Amino acid sequence: LAMVLSAGRGLKRQADKAGRTSAAATDAQWAAGDAAVRHLQAACRQRPFDVQKSKAAVKDIVLQMRWLKGSDCAFALQALAKLDPAIAADAENALRKQLAGAFQELDARAIAIALWALGTRSESPGSLIALLQQRLVKVSNMLKPVDVSNVVWALAKLRATPLPEGWEAVAVRAHAVAWDMKPHELSITIWAAA
């Protein structure tokens, strides 16, 4: 990770000195952003939990923020939702803003993950929820059973007012994948829809 991050920064500095951004520098920055997300996910999974490693991973995410794609933001939010809010708060706020600007590129899984992360924190940034629901209407036919479960659970947990077309799209997809749901996914979906 350190090598990827430093290589990306080195290429960026070289390109900046030359007064231009090269494709290699941009590719290295995107790779550094992906590496920062993986670093954060690994830090959140470790047992026993190491606060210092988690803080370092959160710092890396903040440093690489401008290079994160929409799906990277969703996965980073998911990892941060598992951390102490005191450690993750600043990064979560920045990721929410970044995600709001990149919501059009999100696929069904990224939307479900982002909504799950917001639901886990029980925080309801209304404008972001509305943007995610608008995008959800367009990609709902790609939701897997676990994604349907996560979306319905998150909207219920957030007490978000679902957009009528978004709720209808998720309901149609839930009906289509109900037989493929695991018992846990089915029970969460039924609980949340009640």
C-alpha positions as a Markdown table, in Angstrom:
| # | Residue | x | y | z |
|---|---|---|---|---|
| 1 | Leu | 0.0 | 0.0 | 0.0 |
| 2 | Ala | 2.7 | 2.5 | 0.9 |
| 3 | Met | 4.5 | 1.8 | -2.4 |
| 4 | Val | 1.3 | 2.3 | -4.4 |
| 5 | Leu | 0.5 | 5.6 | -2.5 |
| 6 | Ser | 4.1 | 6.9 | -2.8 |
| 7 | Ala | 4.4 | 6.0 | -6.5 |
| 8 | Gly | 1.1 | 7.7 | -7.2 |
| 9 | Arg | 2.2 | 10.8 | -5.4 |
| 10 | Gly | 5.6 | 10.8 | -7.1 |
| 11 | Leu | 4.0 | 10.6 | -10.6 |
| 12 | Lys | 1.6 | 13.3 | -9.7 |
| 13 | Arg | 4.5 | 15.6 | -8.5 |
| 14 | Gln | 6.4 | 14.9 | -11.7 |
| 15 | Ala | 3.4 | 15.8 | -13.9 |
| 16 | Asp | 2.7 | 18.9 | -11.8 |
| 17 | Lys | 6.3 | 20.1 | -12.3 |
| 18 | Ala | 5.9 | 19.6 | -16.1 |
| 19 | Gly | 2.7 | 21.6 | -15.9 |
| 20 | Arg | 0.5 | 18.8 | -17.1 |
| 21 | Thr | -1.2 | 15.7 | -15.8 |
| 22 | Ser | -0.1 | 12.6 | -17.6 |
| 23 | Ala | -2.3 | 9.5 | -18.1 |
| 24 | Ala | 0.2 | 7.5 | -16.0 |
| 25 | Ala | -0.1 | 9.9 | -13.1 |
| 26 | Thr | -3.9 | 9.8 | -13.3 |
| 27 | Asp | -3.9 | 6.0 | -13.4 |
| 28 | Ala | -1.5 | 5.9 | -10.5 |
| 29 | Gln | -3.8 | 8.2 | -8.5 |
| 30 | Trp | -6.8 | 6.0 | -9.2 |
| 31 | Ala | -4.8 | 3.0 | -8.1 |
| 32 | Ala | -3.8 | 4.8 | -5.0 |
| 33 | Gly | -7.4 | 5.6 | -4.2 |
| 34 | Asp | -8.4 | 1.9 | -4.7 |
| 35 | Ala | -5.5 | 0.9 | -2.5 |
| 36 | Ala | -6.7 | 3.3 | 0.2 |
| 37 | Val | -10.2 | 1.7 | 0.2 |
| 38 | Arg | -8.7 | -1.8 | 0.5 |
| 39 | His | -6.5 | -0.6 | 3.3 |
| 40 | Leu | -9.5 | 0.8 | 5.1 |
| 41 | Gln | -11.5 | -2.4 | 4.6 |
| 42 | Ala | -8.6 | -4.5 | 6.0 |
| 43 | Ala | -8.2 | -2.2 | 9.0 |
| 44 | Cys | -11.9 | -2.5 | 9.8 |
| 45 | Arg | -11.8 | -6.4 | 9.6 |
| 46 | Gln | -8.8 | -6.9 | 11.8 |
| 47 | Arg | -9.2 | -8.6 | 15.1 |
| 48 | Pro | -8.2 | -7.6 | 17.7 |
| 49 | Phe | -9.1 | -4.1 | 16.6 |
| 50 | Asp | -6.2 | -1.7 | 16.2 |
| 51 | Val | -7.3 | 1.9 | 16.6 |
| 52 | Gln | -4.0 | 3.3 | 15.3 |
| 53 | Lys | -4.2 | 1.3 | 12.0 |
| 54 | Ser | -7.8 | 2.3 | 11.6 |
| 55 | Lys | -6.9 | 6.0 | 12.1 |
| 56 | Ala | -4.1 | 5.7 | 9.5 |
| 57 | Ala | -6.5 | 4.0 | 7.1 |
| 58 | Val | -9.1 | 6.8 | 7.6 |
| 59 | Lys | -6.3 | 9.4 | 7.0 |
| 60 | Asp | -5.4 | 7.6 | 3.7 |
| 61 | Ile | -9.0 | 7.7 | 2.5 |
| 62 | Val | -9.2 | 11.5 | 3.2 |
| 63 | Leu | -5.9 | 12.0 | 1.3 |
| 64 | Gln | -7.1 | 10.1 | -1.7 |
| 65 | Met | -10.6 | 11.4 | -1.6 |
| 66 | Arg | -10.6 | 13.2 | -5.0 |
| 67 | Trp | -9.5 | 10.0 | -6.7 |
| 68 | Leu | -12.2 | 7.8 | -5.4 |
| 69 | Lys | -14.9 | 6.6 | -7.8 |
| 70 | Gly | -18.5 | 6.4 | -6.7 |
| 71 | Ser | -18.3 | 2.7 | -5.9 |
| 72 | Asp | -15.1 | 3.3 | -3.9 |
| 73 | Cys | -17.0 | 5.9 | -1.8 |
| 74 | Ala | -19.7 | 3.4 | -1.1 |
| 75 | Phe | -17.3 | 0.6 | -0.1 |
| 76 | Ala | -15.4 | 3.1 | 2.1 |
| 77 | Leu | -18.6 | 4.3 | 3.8 |
| 78 | Gln | -19.5 | 0.6 | 4.5 |
| 79 | Ala | -16.1 | 0.1 | 6.1 |
| 80 | Leu | -16.3 | 3.4 | 8.1 |
| 81 | Ala | -19.8 | 2.4 | 9.4 |
| 82 | Lys | -18.1 | -0.4 | 11.3 |
| 83 | Leu | -15.7 | 2.0 | 13.1 |
| 84 | Asp | -16.3 | 4.3 | 16.1 |
| 85 | Pro | -18.0 | 7.4 | 14.9 |
| 86 | Ala | -15.4 | 9.6 | 16.6 |
| 87 | Ile | -12.7 | 8.1 | 14.3 |
| 88 | Ala | -14.8 | 8.1 | 11.1 |
| 89 | Ala | -16.9 | 11.2 | 11.3 |
| 90 | Asp | -14.8 | 13.6 | 9.2 |
| 91 | Ala | -14.1 | 11.0 | 6.5 |
| 92 | Glu | -17.8 | 10.0 | 6.4 |
| 93 | Asn | -18.9 | 13.5 | 5.8 |
| 94 | Ala | -16.4 | 14.0 | 3.0 |
| 95 | Leu | -17.3 | 10.7 | 1.4 |
| 96 | Arg | -21.0 | 11.6 | 1.5 |
| 97 | Lys | -20.3 | 14.8 | -0.4 |
| 98 | Gln | -18.1 | 12.9 | -2.9 |
| 99 | Leu | -20.8 | 10.2 | -3.3 |
| 100 | Ala | -23.5 | 12.9 | -3.9 |
| 101 | Gly | -21.4 | 14.2 | -6.8 |
| 102 | Ala | -20.8 | 10.7 | -8.3 |
| 103 | Phe | -24.2 | 9.0 | -7.7 |
| 104 | Gln | -24.9 | 8.7 | -11.5 |
| 105 | Glu | -22.1 | 6.2 | -11.9 |
| 106 | Leu | -23.2 | 3.9 | -9.1 |
| 107 | Asp | -24.4 | 0.4 | -9.8 |
| 108 | Ala | -27.1 | -1.5 | -7.9 |
| 109 | Arg | -24.6 | -3.0 | -5.4 |
| 110 | Ala | -22.9 | 0.3 | -4.6 |
| 111 | Ile | -26.3 | 1.9 | -4.0 |
| 112 | Ala | -27.3 | -0.9 | -1.6 |
| 113 | Ile | -24.0 | -0.7 | 0.2 |
| 114 | Ala | -24.2 | 3.1 | 0.5 |
| 115 | Leu | -27.7 | 2.9 | 1.9 |
| 116 | Trp | -26.7 | 0.1 | 4.3 |
| 117 | Ala | -23.8 | 2.3 | 5.6 |
| 118 | Leu | -26.1 | 5.3 | 6.1 |
| 119 | Gly | -28.7 | 3.0 | 7.8 |
| 120 | Thr | -26.1 | 1.5 | 10.1 |
| 121 | Arg | -25.2 | 5.0 | 11.3 |
| 122 | Ser | -28.9 | 5.9 | 11.4 |
| 123 | Glu | -28.0 | 9.2 | 9.7 |
| 124 | Ser | -30.4 | 10.5 | 7.1 |
| 125 | Pro | -28.8 | 13.1 | 4.9 |
| 126 | Gly | -32.0 | 13.6 | 3.0 |
| 127 | Ser | -30.6 | 14.9 | -0.3 |
| 128 | Leu | -28.2 | 12.0 | -0.6 |
| 129 | Ile | -30.9 | 9.5 | 0.1 |
| 130 | Ala | -33.1 | 11.1 | -2.6 |
| 131 | Leu | -30.2 | 11.0 | -5.1 |
| 132 | Leu | -29.5 | 7.3 | -4.3 |
| 133 | Gln | -33.2 | 6.4 | -4.7 |
| 134 | Gln | -33.4 | 8.2 | -8.1 |
| 135 | Arg | -30.4 | 6.2 | -9.3 |
| 136 | Leu | -31.9 | 3.0 | -7.7 |
| 137 | Val | -34.9 | 3.3 | -10.0 |
| 138 | Lys | -32.6 | 3.0 | -13.1 |
| 139 | Val | -30.6 | 0.1 | -11.8 |
| 140 | Ser | -33.1 | -1.8 | -9.6 |
| 141 | Asn | -33.3 | -4.7 | -12.1 |
| 142 | Met | -29.7 | -5.5 | -11.2 |
| 143 | Leu | -30.3 | -5.9 | -7.5 |
| 144 | Lys | -29.3 | -9.2 | -6.0 |
| 145 | Pro | -31.3 | -10.7 | -3.1 |
| 146 | Val | -28.9 | -9.4 | -0.5 |
| 147 | Asp | -29.0 | -5.9 | -2.2 |
| 148 | Val | -32.8 | -5.9 | -2.0 |
| 149 | Ser | -32.6 | -6.8 | 1.6 |
| 150 | Asn | -30.1 | -4.1 | 2.4 |
| 151 | Val | -32.0 | -1.4 | 0.5 |
| 152 | Val | -35.3 | -2.1 | 2.2 |
| 153 | Trp | -33.7 | -2.4 | 5.6 |
| 154 | Ala | -31.7 | 0.9 | 5.2 |
| 155 | Leu | -34.8 | 2.8 | 4.1 |
| 156 | Ala | -36.8 | 1.5 | 7.0 |
| 157 | Lys | -33.9 | 2.2 | 9.5 |
| 158 | Leu | -33.5 | 5.7 | 8.2 |
| 159 | Arg | -37.2 | 6.2 | 8.2 |
| 160 | Ala | -36.7 | 7.7 | 4.8 |
| 161 | Thr | -39.7 | 8.5 | 2.7 |
| 162 | Pro | -39.2 | 6.3 | -0.3 |
| 163 | Leu | -39.8 | 7.8 | -3.7 |
| 164 | Pro | -42.9 | 6.1 | -5.0 |
| 165 | Glu | -41.1 | 4.9 | -8.2 |
| 166 | Gly | -38.1 | 3.8 | -6.2 |
| 167 | Trp | -40.2 | 1.8 | -3.8 |
| 168 | Glu | -42.2 | 0.2 | -6.7 |
| 169 | Ala | -38.9 | -0.7 | -8.5 |
| 170 | Val | -37.5 | -2.4 | -5.3 |
| 171 | Ala | -40.8 | -4.2 | -4.7 |
| 172 | Val | -40.9 | -5.6 | -8.2 |
| 173 | Arg | -37.3 | -6.7 | -7.8 |
| 174 | Ala | -37.9 | -8.2 | -4.4 |
| 175 | His | -40.8 | -10.2 | -5.9 |
| 176 | Ala | -38.5 | -11.4 | -8.7 |
| 177 | Val | -35.7 | -12.6 | -6.3 |
| 178 | Ala | -37.7 | -13.7 | -3.3 |
| 179 | Trp | -37.1 | -17.4 | -4.0 |
| 180 | Asp | -33.4 | -16.8 | -4.2 |
| 181 | Met | -33.2 | -15.0 | -0.8 |
| 182 | Lys | -31.6 | -16.7 | 2.1 |
| 183 | Pro | -33.8 | -16.9 | 5.2 |
| 184 | His | -31.9 | -14.0 | 6.9 |
| 185 | Glu | -32.4 | -11.8 | 3.8 |
| 186 | Leu | -36.0 | -12.7 | 3.5 |
| 187 | Ser | -36.7 | -12.0 | 7.2 |
| 188 | Ile | -35.0 | -8.6 | 7.1 |
| 189 | Thr | -36.9 | -7.7 | 3.9 |
| 190 | Ile | -40.2 | -8.7 | 5.5 |
| 191 | Trp | -39.4 | -6.9 | 8.7 |
| 192 | Ala | -38.4 | -3.7 | 6.9 |
| 193 | Ala | -41.4 | -3.7 | 4.6 |
| 194 | Ala | -43.8 | -4.1 | 7.4 |
